[in-house]
PDB file of C-alpha atoms in Angstrom:
ATOM      1  CA  MET W  26     -75.638 112.915  64.928  1.00 62.00           C
ATOM      2  CA  ASN W  27     -72.367 110.944  65.094  1.00 75.00           C
ATOM      3  CA  SER W  28     -74.312 107.658  65.032  1.00 79.00           C
ATOM      4  CA  MET W  29     -76.276 108.768  61.957  1.00 83.00           C
ATOM      5  CA  LEU W  30     -73.057 109.750  60.157  1.00 86.00           C
ATOM      6  CA  LEU W  31     -71.504 106.372  61.036  1.00 85.00           C
ATOM      7  CA  ILE W  32     -74.598 104.558  59.726  1.00 87.00           C
ATOM      8  CA  LEU W  33     -74.482 106.581  56.478  1.00 89.00           C
ATOM      9  CA  LEU W  34     -70.778 105.801  55.923  1.00 89.00           C
ATOM     10  CA  MET W  35     -71.305 102.139  56.799  1.00 88.00           C
ATOM     11  CA  GLY W  36     -74.176 101.975  54.311  1.00 89.00           C
ATOM     12  CA  LEU W  37     -72.033 103.645  51.639  1.00 91.00           C
ATOM     13  CA  PHE W  38     -69.273 101.045  52.055  1.00 90.00           C
ATOM     14  CA  ALA W  39     -71.638  98.061  52.351  1.00 88.00           C
ATOM     15  CA  GLY W  40     -73.659  99.141  49.307  1.00 89.00           C
ATOM     16  CA  CYS W  41     -70.546  99.653  47.193  1.00 91.00           C
ATOM     17  CA  LEU W  42     -69.046  96.262  48.102  1.00 89.00           C
ATOM     18  CA  GLY W  43     -72.399  94.499  47.795  1.00 87.00           C
ATOM     19  CA  ALA W  44     -73.001  95.882  44.295  1.00 89.00           C
ATOM     20  CA  ILE W  45     -69.528  94.825  43.119  1.00 90.00           C
ATOM     21  CA  LEU W  46     -69.719  91.272  44.476  1.00 88.00           C
ATOM     22  CA  GLY W  47     -73.462  90.577  44.334  1.00 85.00           C
ATOM     23  CA  ILE W  48     -73.628  89.460  47.973  1.00 80.00           C
ATOM     24  CA  GLY W  49     -75.548  92.220  49.767  1.00 73.00           C
ATOM     25  CA  GLY W  50     -74.144  94.087  52.737  1.00 72.00           C
ATOM     26  CA  GLY W  51     -75.604  92.100  55.640  1.00 71.00           C
ATOM     27  CA  MET W  52     -72.313  90.486  56.647  1.00 71.00           C
ATOM     28  CA  ILE W  53     -70.816  93.979  57.074  1.00 76.00           C
ATOM     29  CA  ILE W  54     -73.802  95.797  58.546  1.00 82.00           C
ATOM     30  CA  THR W  55     -75.022  93.281  61.149  1.00 77.00           C
ATOM     31  CA  PRO W  56     -71.687  92.921  63.064  1.00 75.00           C
ATOM     32  CA  ILE W  57     -71.100  96.704  63.119  1.00 79.00           C
ATOM     33  CA  LEU W  58     -74.602  97.471  64.377  1.00 82.00           C
ATOM     34  CA  THR W  59     -74.510  94.781  67.066  1.00 80.00           C
ATOM     35  CA  ILE W  60     -70.872  94.836  68.243  1.00 74.00           C
ATOM     36  CA  MET W  61     -69.807  98.455  67.672  1.00 75.00           C
ATOM     37  CA  MET W  62     -73.132 100.207  68.253  1.00 79.00           C
ATOM     38  CA  GLY W  63     -74.716  97.777  70.727  1.00 81.00           C
ATOM     39  CA  LEU W  64     -77.962  97.409  68.748  1.00 81.00           C
ATOM     40  CA  ASP W  65     -80.237  94.443  69.451  1.00 82.00           C
ATOM     41  CA  ILE W  66     -79.707  91.661  66.890  1.00 76.00           C
ATOM     42  CA  LYS W  67     -83.411  91.762  65.941  1.00 79.00           C
ATOM     43  CA  TYR W  68     -83.156  95.388  64.770  1.00 85.00           C
ATOM     44  CA  ALA W  69     -79.762  94.766  63.149  1.00 83.00           C
ATOM     45  CA  ILE W  70     -81.204  91.968  60.994  1.00 79.00           C
ATOM     46  CA  GLY W  71     -84.195  94.177  60.072  1.00 83.00           C
ATOM     47  CA  ALA W  72     -81.821  96.971  59.011  1.00 85.00           C
ATOM     48  CA  SER W  73     -79.718  94.438  57.093  1.00 83.00           C
ATOM     49  CA  ILE W  74     -82.786  93.304  55.100  1.00 83.00           C
ATOM     50  CA  ILE W  75     -83.523  96.921  54.155  1.00 85.00           C
ATOM     51  CA  SER W  76     -79.881  97.371  53.089  1.00 86.00           C
ATOM     52  CA  VAL W  77     -80.118  94.374  50.744  1.00 85.00           C
ATOM     53  CA  ILE W  78     -83.199  95.898  49.064  1.00 86.00           C
ATOM     54  CA  ALA W  79     -81.375  99.247  48.745  1.00 88.00           C
ATOM     55  CA  THR W  80     -78.259  97.546  47.307  1.00 88.00           C
ATOM     56  CA  SER W  81     -80.406  95.693  44.784  1.00 87.00           C
ATOM     57  CA  SER W  82     -82.343  98.847  43.819  1.00 87.00           C
ATOM     58  CA  GLY W  83     -79.261 101.042  43.411  1.00 87.00           C
ATOM     59  CA  SER W  84     -77.197  98.554  41.432  1.00 89.00           C
ATOM     60  CA  THR W  85     -79.936  96.900  39.348  1.00 88.00           C
ATOM     61  CA  ILE W  86     -80.911 100.177  37.668  1.00 87.00           C
ATOM     62  CA  ALA W  87     -77.326 100.658  36.449  1.00 87.00           C
ATOM     63  CA  TYR W  88     -76.905  96.997  35.462  1.00 91.00           C
ATOM     64  CA  LEU W  89     -80.190  96.945  33.518  1.00 88.00           C
ATOM     65  CA  LYS W  90     -79.264 100.138  31.699  1.00 86.00           C
ATOM     66  CA  ASP W  91     -75.924  98.645  30.625  1.00 85.00           C
ATOM     67  CA  ASP W  92     -77.310  95.142  29.841  1.00 87.00           C
ATOM     68  CA  MET W  93     -75.016  93.613  32.462  1.00 91.00           C
ATOM     69  CA  LEU W  94     -77.555  91.425  34.253  1.00 89.00           C
ATOM     70  CA  ASN W  95     -79.372  88.458  32.752  1.00 93.00           C
ATOM     71  CA  LEU W  96     -83.072  88.958  33.476  1.00 92.00           C
ATOM     72  CA  ARG W  97     -84.154  85.549  32.150  1.00 93.00           C
ATOM     73  CA  VAL W  98     -81.650  83.710  34.351  1.00 94.00           C
ATOM     74  CA  ALA W  99     -82.673  85.804  37.387  1.00 92.00           C
ATOM     75  CA  MET W 100     -86.390  85.077  37.036  1.00 92.00           C
ATOM     76  CA  PHE W 101     -85.828  81.359  36.317  1.00 94.00           C
ATOM     77  CA  LEU W 102     -83.462  80.750  39.236  1.00 93.00           C
ATOM     78  CA  GLU W 103     -85.521  82.893  41.628  1.00 90.00           C
ATOM     79  CA  ILE W 104     -88.206  80.184  41.441  1.00 92.00           C
ATOM     80  CA  ALA W 105     -85.764  77.710  43.004  1.00 91.00           C
ATOM     81  CA  THR W 106     -84.580  80.186  45.667  1.00 88.00           C
ATOM     82  CA  THR W 107     -88.131  81.114  46.692  1.00 85.00           C
ATOM     83  CA  VAL W 108     -89.293  77.475  46.906  1.00 87.00           C
ATOM     84  CA  GLY W 109     -86.181  76.628  48.949  1.00 85.00           C
ATOM     85  CA  ALA W 110     -86.717  79.570  51.324  1.00 81.00           C
ATOM     86  CA  ILE W 111     -90.368  78.624  51.929  1.00 81.00           C
ATOM     87  CA  MET W 112     -89.408  74.977  52.541  1.00 84.00           C
ATOM     88  CA  GLY W 113     -86.622  76.085  54.884  1.00 79.00           C
ATOM     89  CA  ALA W 114     -88.998  78.251  56.903  1.00 71.00           C
ATOM     90  CA  LEU W 115     -91.451  75.343  57.192  1.00 78.00           C
ATOM     91  CA  LEU W 116     -88.763  72.815  58.156  1.00 77.00           C
ATOM     92  CA  VAL W 117     -87.087  74.891  60.887  1.00 65.00           C
ATOM     93  CA  GLY W 118     -86.404  72.635  63.882  1.00 68.00           C
ATOM     94  CA  LEU W 119     -86.501  69.352  61.938  1.00 76.00           C
ATOM     95  CA  PHE W 120     -82.784  69.433  61.128  1.00 73.00           C
ATOM     96  CA  SER W 121     -79.775  70.053  63.341  1.00 76.00           C
ATOM     97  CA  SER W 122     -78.643  73.615  62.690  1.00 75.00           C
ATOM     98  CA  SER W 123     -75.078  72.632  63.677  1.00 83.00           C
ATOM     99  CA  PHE W 124     -74.952  70.001  60.948  1.00 83.00           C
ATOM    100  CA  LEU W 125     -76.334  72.444  58.370  1.00 79.00           C
ATOM    101  CA  TYR W 126     -73.817  75.150  59.315  1.00 84.00           C
ATOM    102  CA  VAL W 127     -70.956  72.657  58.876  1.00 87.00           C
ATOM    103  CA  LEU W 128     -72.387  71.327  55.591  1.00 83.00           C
ATOM    104  CA  PHE W 129     -72.864  74.739  53.956  1.00 82.00           C
ATOM    105  CA  GLY W 130     -69.608  75.978  55.482  1.00 86.00           C
ATOM    106  CA  PHE W 131     -67.611  73.201  53.840  1.00 89.00           C
ATOM    107  CA  PHE W 132     -69.372  73.913  50.548  1.00 84.00           C
ATOM    108  CA  LEU W 133     -68.203  77.531  50.737  1.00 85.00           C
ATOM    109  CA  LEU W 134     -64.653  76.346  51.494  1.00 90.00           C
ATOM    110  CA  TYR W 135     -64.769  74.026  48.471  1.00 88.00           C
ATOM    111  CA  SER W 136     -66.060  76.924  46.353  1.00 85.00           C
ATOM    112  CA  THR W 137     -63.148  79.036  47.624  1.00 89.00           C
ATOM    113  CA  TYR W 138     -60.768  76.351  46.366  1.00 88.00           C
ATOM    114  CA  ASN W 139     -62.446  76.378  42.935  1.00 85.00           C
ATOM    115  CA  MET W 140     -62.264  80.182  42.774  1.00 85.00           C
ATOM    116  CA  VAL W 141     -58.553  80.110  43.657  1.00 88.00           C
ATOM    117  CA  ARG W 142     -57.998  77.582  40.841  1.00 85.00           C
ATOM    118  CA  LYS W 143     -59.747  79.914  38.395  1.00 81.00           C
ATOM    119  CA  LEU W 144     -57.689  82.828  39.673  1.00 82.00           C
ATOM    120  CA  MET W 145     -54.424  80.908  39.212  1.00 83.00           C
ATOM    121  CA  ASP W 146     -55.367  79.669  35.734  1.00 75.00           C
ATOM    122  CA  LYS W 147     -52.896  81.219  33.291  1.00 67.00           C
ATOM    123  CA  LYS W 148     -55.519  81.133  30.531  1.00 66.00           C
ATOM    124  CA  GLY W 149     -57.517  83.760  32.425  1.00 63.00           C
ATOM    125  CA  GLU W 150     -61.326  83.965  32.458  1.00 68.00           C
ATOM    126  CA  ASN W 151     -62.765  81.445  29.996  1.00 76.00           C
ATOM    127  CA  VAL W 152     -66.181  82.399  28.618  1.00 86.00           C
ATOM    128  CA  TYR W 153     -68.369  79.389  27.823  1.00 84.00           C
ATOM    129  CA  VAL W 154     -70.008  79.766  24.395  1.00 84.00           C
ATOM    130  CA  GLY W 155     -71.145  76.166  23.738  1.00 85.00           C
ATOM    131  CA  HIS W 156     -74.716  74.954  23.254  1.00 87.00           C
ATOM    132  CA  ASP W 157     -76.961  73.429  25.894  1.00 89.00           C
ATOM    133  CA  LEU W 158     -80.480  72.099  25.268  1.00 92.00           C
ATOM    134  CA  ILE W 159     -82.076  73.765  28.317  1.00 93.00           C
ATOM    135  CA  VAL W 160     -80.205  77.038  27.797  1.00 93.00           C
ATOM    136  CA  ASP W 161     -81.334  77.161  24.162  1.00 92.00           C
ATOM    137  CA  LYS W 162     -84.950  76.296  25.047  1.00 93.00           C
ATOM    138  CA  LEU W 163     -85.151  78.979  27.748  1.00 92.00           C
ATOM    139  CA  LYS W 164     -83.056  81.476  25.735  1.00 92.00           C
ATOM    140  CA  LEU W 165     -80.694  82.101  28.662  1.00 93.00           C
ATOM    141  CA  SER W 166     -77.636  83.046  26.587  1.00 94.00           C
ATOM    142  CA  ASN W 167     -76.829  86.738  26.577  1.00 93.00           C
ATOM    143  CA  THR W 168     -74.235  89.374  25.775  1.00 93.00           C
ATOM    144  CA  TYR W 169     -72.691  92.337  27.618  1.00 93.00           C
ATOM    145  CA  TYR W 170     -70.087  95.018  26.985  1.00 91.00           C
ATOM    146  CA  ASP W 171     -67.003  94.583  29.185  1.00 90.00           C
ATOM    147  CA  LYS W 172     -65.708  98.090  29.879  1.00 89.00           C
ATOM    148  CA  SER W 173     -62.454  96.780  31.370  1.00 87.00           C
ATOM    149  CA  GLU W 174     -61.646  94.804  28.211  1.00 86.00           C
ATOM    150  CA  GLN W 175     -63.320  97.294  25.841  1.00 89.00           C
ATOM    151  CA  LYS W 176     -65.166  94.553  23.963  1.00 90.00           C
ATOM    152  CA  GLN W 177     -68.546  92.874  23.570  1.00 92.00           C
ATOM    153  CA  VAL W 178     -68.741  89.475  25.313  1.00 92.00           C
ATOM    154  CA  ASP W 179     -71.199  86.835  24.087  1.00 93.00           C
ATOM    155  CA  TYR W 180     -71.736  84.014  26.555  1.00 94.00           C
ATOM    156  CA  SER W 181     -73.785  80.898  27.146  1.00 93.00           C
ATOM    157  CA  MET W 182     -73.908  78.504  30.110  1.00 93.00           C
ATOM    158  CA  LYS W 183     -74.420  74.845  30.978  1.00 92.00           C
ATOM    159  CA  ASN W 184     -75.494  72.555  33.830  1.00 93.00           C
ATOM    160  CA  VAL W 185     -78.693  74.537  34.436  1.00 94.00           C
ATOM    161  CA  PRO W 186     -80.222  71.749  36.622  1.00 94.00           C
ATOM    162  CA  GLY W 187     -77.127  71.887  38.862  1.00 94.00           C
ATOM    163  CA  GLY W 188     -77.465  75.666  39.196  1.00 93.00           C
ATOM    164  CA  PHE W 189     -81.200  75.328  39.898  1.00 95.00           C
ATOM    165  CA  ILE W 190     -80.536  72.788  42.687  1.00 94.00           C
ATOM    166  CA  MET W 191     -77.832  75.030  44.149  1.00 90.00           C
ATOM    167  CA  MET W 192     -80.253  77.967  44.154  1.00 91.00           C
ATOM    168  CA  TRP W 193     -82.841  75.800  45.902  1.00 91.00           C
ATOM    169  CA  ALA W 194     -80.223  74.829  48.500  1.00 87.00           C
ATOM    170  CA  ALA W 195     -79.303  78.518  48.942  1.00 82.00           C
ATOM    171  CA  GLY W 196     -82.952  79.365  49.607  1.00 82.00           C
ATOM    172  CA  LEU W 197     -83.234  76.385  51.963  1.00 83.00           C
ATOM    173  CA  ALA W 198     -80.175  77.547  53.924  1.00 78.00           C
ATOM    174  CA  SER W 199     -81.595  81.055  54.099  1.00 75.00           C
ATOM    175  CA  GLY W 200     -84.928  79.792  55.433  1.00 73.00           C
ATOM    176  CA  LEU W 201     -83.457  77.243  57.880  1.00 73.00           C
ATOM    177  CA  LEU W 202     -80.547  79.262  59.223  1.00 68.00           C
ATOM    178  CA  GLY W 203     -81.622  82.853  58.615  1.00 62.00           C
ATOM    179  CA  ILE W 204     -78.477  83.624  56.597  1.00 66.00           C
ATOM    180  CA  GLY W 205     -78.032  85.633  53.413  1.00 66.00           C
ATOM    181  CA  SER W 206     -77.604  83.596  50.243  1.00 74.00           C
ATOM    182  CA  GLY W 207     -75.914  86.102  47.917  1.00 77.00           C
ATOM    183  CA  ALA W 208     -72.583  84.241  47.917  1.00 81.00           C
ATOM    184  CA  PHE W 209     -74.349  80.969  47.052  1.00 84.00           C
ATOM    185  CA  LYS W 210     -76.165  82.672  44.167  1.00 88.00           C
ATOM    186  CA  VAL W 211     -72.925  83.964  42.626  1.00 89.00           C
ATOM    187  CA  ILE W 212     -71.270  80.544  43.082  1.00 88.00           C
ATOM    188  CA  ALA W 213     -74.235  78.766  41.452  1.00 89.00           C
ATOM    189  CA  MET W 214     -73.992  80.914  38.334  1.00 92.00           C
ATOM    190  CA  ASP W 215     -70.214  81.387  38.107  1.00 90.00           C
ATOM    191  CA  THR W 216     -68.892  77.990  39.258  1.00 88.00           C
ATOM    192  CA  ILE W 217     -71.706  75.559  38.408  1.00 92.00           C
ATOM    193  CA  MET W 218     -73.355  77.131  35.353  1.00 93.00           C
ATOM    194  CA  LYS W 219     -70.120  78.670  33.951  1.00 91.00           C
ATOM    195  CA  MET W 220     -71.694  82.107  33.560  1.00 93.00           C
ATOM    196  CA  PRO W 221     -69.138  84.971  33.508  1.00 91.00           C
ATOM    197  CA  LEU W 222     -68.454  86.543  36.917  1.00 90.00           C
ATOM    198  CA  LYS W 223     -69.665  90.060  36.070  1.00 92.00           C
ATOM    199  CA  PRO W 224     -73.167  89.045  34.858  1.00 93.00           C
ATOM    200  CA  SER W 225     -73.308  86.546  37.761  1.00 92.00           C
ATOM    201  CA  SER W 226     -72.714  89.340  40.286  1.00 92.00           C
ATOM    202  CA  ALA W 227     -75.159  91.718  38.575  1.00 91.00           C
ATOM    203  CA  THR W 228     -77.873  89.038  38.320  1.00 93.00           C
ATOM    204  CA  SER W 229     -77.365  88.051  41.969  1.00 90.00           C
ATOM    205  CA  ASN W 230     -78.018  91.675  43.007  1.00 88.00           C
ATOM    206  CA  LEU W 231     -81.427  91.651  41.327  1.00 88.00           C
ATOM    207  CA  MET W 232     -82.366  88.261  42.825  1.00 88.00           C
ATOM    208  CA  MET W 233     -81.382  89.284  46.353  1.00 84.00           C
ATOM    209  CA  GLY W 234     -83.698  92.283  46.204  1.00 83.00           C
ATOM    210  CA  VAL W 235     -86.667  90.111  45.208  1.00 80.00           C
ATOM    211  CA  THR W 236     -86.001  87.673  48.070  1.00 75.00           C
ATOM    212  CA  ALA W 237     -85.354  90.409  50.650  1.00 78.00           C
ATOM    213  CA  ALA W 238     -88.506  92.322  49.698  1.00 78.00           C
ATOM    214  CA  ALA W 239     -90.627  89.321  50.722  1.00 71.00           C
ATOM    215  CA  SER W 240     -88.768  89.004  54.059  1.00 72.00           C
ATOM    216  CA  ALA W 241     -88.991  92.746  54.759  1.00 78.00           C
ATOM    217  CA  THR W 242     -92.789  92.575  55.026  1.00 77.00           C
ATOM    218  CA  VAL W 243     -92.537  90.061  57.873  1.00 75.00           C
ATOM    219  CA  TYR W 244     -89.839  92.084  59.668  1.00 77.00           C
ATOM    220  CA  PHE W 245     -91.857  95.295  59.280  1.00 82.00           C
ATOM    221  CA  PHE W 246     -95.016  93.878  60.849  1.00 82.00           C
ATOM    222  CA  ASN W 247     -93.173  92.255  63.782  1.00 79.00           C
ATOM    223  CA  GLY W 248     -91.546  95.603  64.627  1.00 83.00           C
ATOM    224  CA  SER W 249     -87.953  94.665  63.749  1.00 81.00           C
ATOM    225  CA  ILE W 250     -87.372  97.616  61.408  1.00 85.00           C
ATOM    226  CA  ARG W 251     -86.485 100.888  63.149  1.00 88.00           C
ATOM    227  CA  PRO W 252     -86.867 103.886  60.791  1.00 88.00           C
ATOM    228  CA  ASP W 253     -84.147 105.855  62.620  1.00 86.00           C
ATOM    229  CA  ILE W 254     -81.639 103.100  61.752  1.00 88.00           C
ATOM    230  CA  ALA W 255     -83.008 101.777  58.445  1.00 87.00           C
ATOM    231  CA  GLY W 256     -83.602 105.266  56.944  1.00 88.00           C
ATOM    232  CA  PRO W 257     -80.044 106.683  56.930  1.00 89.00           C
ATOM    233  CA  LEU W 258     -78.662 103.214  56.263  1.00 90.00           C
ATOM    234  CA  ALA W 259     -80.811 102.821  53.132  1.00 90.00           C
ATOM    235  CA  ILE W 260     -79.689 106.250  51.843  1.00 91.00           C
ATOM    236  CA  GLY W 261     -76.014 105.361  52.312  1.00 92.00           C
ATOM    237  CA  VAL W 262     -76.451 101.916  50.765  1.00 91.00           C
ATOM    238  CA  LEU W 263     -78.382 103.288  47.778  1.00 91.00           C
ATOM    239  CA  VAL W 264     -75.624 105.799  46.966  1.00 92.00           C
ATOM    240  CA  GLY W 265     -72.905 103.200  47.614  1.00 92.00           C
ATOM    241  CA  ALA W 266     -74.605 100.610  45.386  1.00 91.00           C
ATOM    242  CA  THR W 267     -74.910 103.101  42.527  1.00 91.00           C
ATOM    243  CA  ILE W 268     -71.187 103.872  42.813  1.00 93.00           C
ATOM    244  CA  GLY W 269     -70.309 100.168  43.193  1.00 92.00           C
ATOM    245  CA  ALA W 270     -72.252  99.248  40.049  1.00 91.00           C
ATOM    246  CA  ARG W 271     -70.131 101.727  38.079  1.00 91.00           C
ATOM    247  CA  ILE W 272     -66.868 100.528  39.634  1.00 92.00           C
ATOM    248  CA  MET W 273     -67.646  96.844  38.984  1.00 91.00           C
ATOM    249  CA  GLN W 274     -68.026  97.388  35.252  1.00 89.00           C
ATOM    250  CA  VAL W 275     -64.499  98.785  34.863  1.00 91.00           C
ATOM    251  CA  LEU W 276     -62.837  96.172  37.105  1.00 91.00           C
ATOM    252  CA  LYS W 277     -61.265  93.095  35.559  1.00 89.00           C
ATOM    253  CA  PRO W 278     -62.969  89.807  36.588  1.00 87.00           C
ATOM    254  CA  LYS W 279     -59.675  88.727  38.185  1.00 88.00           C
ATOM    255  CA  ILE W 280     -59.800  91.691  40.590  1.00 91.00           C
ATOM    256  CA  ILE W 281     -63.433  90.966  41.522  1.00 90.00           C
ATOM    257  CA  ARG W 282     -62.492  87.328  42.162  1.00 88.00           C
ATOM    258  CA  MET W 283     -59.568  88.441  44.366  1.00 90.00           C
ATOM    259  CA  ILE W 284     -62.000  90.488  46.497  1.00 89.00           C
ATOM    260  CA  PHE W 285     -64.607  87.712  46.562  1.00 88.00           C
ATOM    261  CA  ILE W 286     -62.281  84.843  47.643  1.00 90.00           C
ATOM    262  CA  PRO W 287     -61.360  86.093  51.156  1.00 91.00           C
ATOM    263  CA  ILE W 288     -65.008  86.945  51.859  1.00 86.00           C
ATOM    264  CA  ILE W 289     -66.377  83.478  51.051  1.00 87.00           C
ATOM    265  CA  LEU W 290     -63.359  81.928  52.819  1.00 90.00           C
ATOM    266  CA  TYR W 291     -64.240  83.905  55.965  1.00 88.00           C
ATOM    267  CA  MET W 292     -67.928  82.977  55.625  1.00 84.00           C
ATOM    268  CA  GLY W 293     -67.056  79.298  55.167  1.00 87.00           C
ATOM    269  CA  VAL W 294     -64.722  79.179  58.189  1.00 90.00           C
ATOM    270  CA  GLN W 295     -67.250  81.115  60.296  1.00 87.00           C
ATOM    271  CA  MET W 296     -70.081  78.697  59.413  1.00 84.00           C
ATOM    272  CA  VAL W 297     -67.995  75.579  60.094  1.00 89.00           C
ATOM    273  CA  LEU W 298     -66.841  76.937  63.463  1.00 90.00           C
ATOM    274  CA  LYS W 299     -70.398  77.981  64.347  1.00 85.00           C
ATOM    275  CA  GLY W 300     -71.504  74.431  63.574  1.00 86.00           C
ATOM    276  CA  PHE W 301     -69.000  73.195  66.163  1.00 88.00           C
ATOM    277  CA  GLY W 302     -70.154  75.767  68.699  1.00 85.00           C
ATOM    278  CA  VAL W 303     -67.395  78.355  68.209  1.00 83.00           C
ATOM    279  CA  ASN W 304     -68.433  81.939  67.438  1.00 73.00           C
ATOM    280  CA  LEU W 305     -65.985  84.372  65.822  1.00 63.00           C
TER     281      LEU W 305
END
């Protein structure tokens, strides 16, 4: 009973944070299940996949209702992520995992630096409203109501090929290393494509659910998903994600960025150290 309550509370927290940042709750759930509860890593990863689907389901409903996520961007970029993930799965063993951990780790550290620069910018969050040939052709521009600023925000984006390549790389990393790619998705949209942080986070939540749903089938048939763990976890995550989706919309982008920076900094440092054989 105590274990079930702990799993529910963990799911609530992971779902709430995942919905706000668009990164899923795997980085919270997996360490707690393995280190604190002594669960086998195979079952922890299976439960983590289910939590990502629950986070996506709980938050996406709210974000769709409030026109926060960009459906066109999600479906377009998901092509790159899926192709990358399939290629990564096929190429496992051909590349040194240590080198890849260091490479992607340093990219996260560089992205942390860029996010800190945006945070320190006295001009605040700049919304890109210029024209781009690919964006106009694919009709990727959108609008959303910012509840924290009490105003409608029209936005466009640029450097779509760069974002597409980053999404492919995120999928590749996920397939090769078995890591979540939510942080890479947010970075691709926010940093590379200049999409506002709130729609980037909301769109990332939808995309993660699509990717995780495909993986969940494999984990289910190889027996990695335990209903006694995944069930209460999914309930907690679903409730947490619904709450998180509401909280995110009233937070200022600066606050979301302040929460996001230490998380990607930790992920970057962890990946670099893992590449050199040091486990945190």
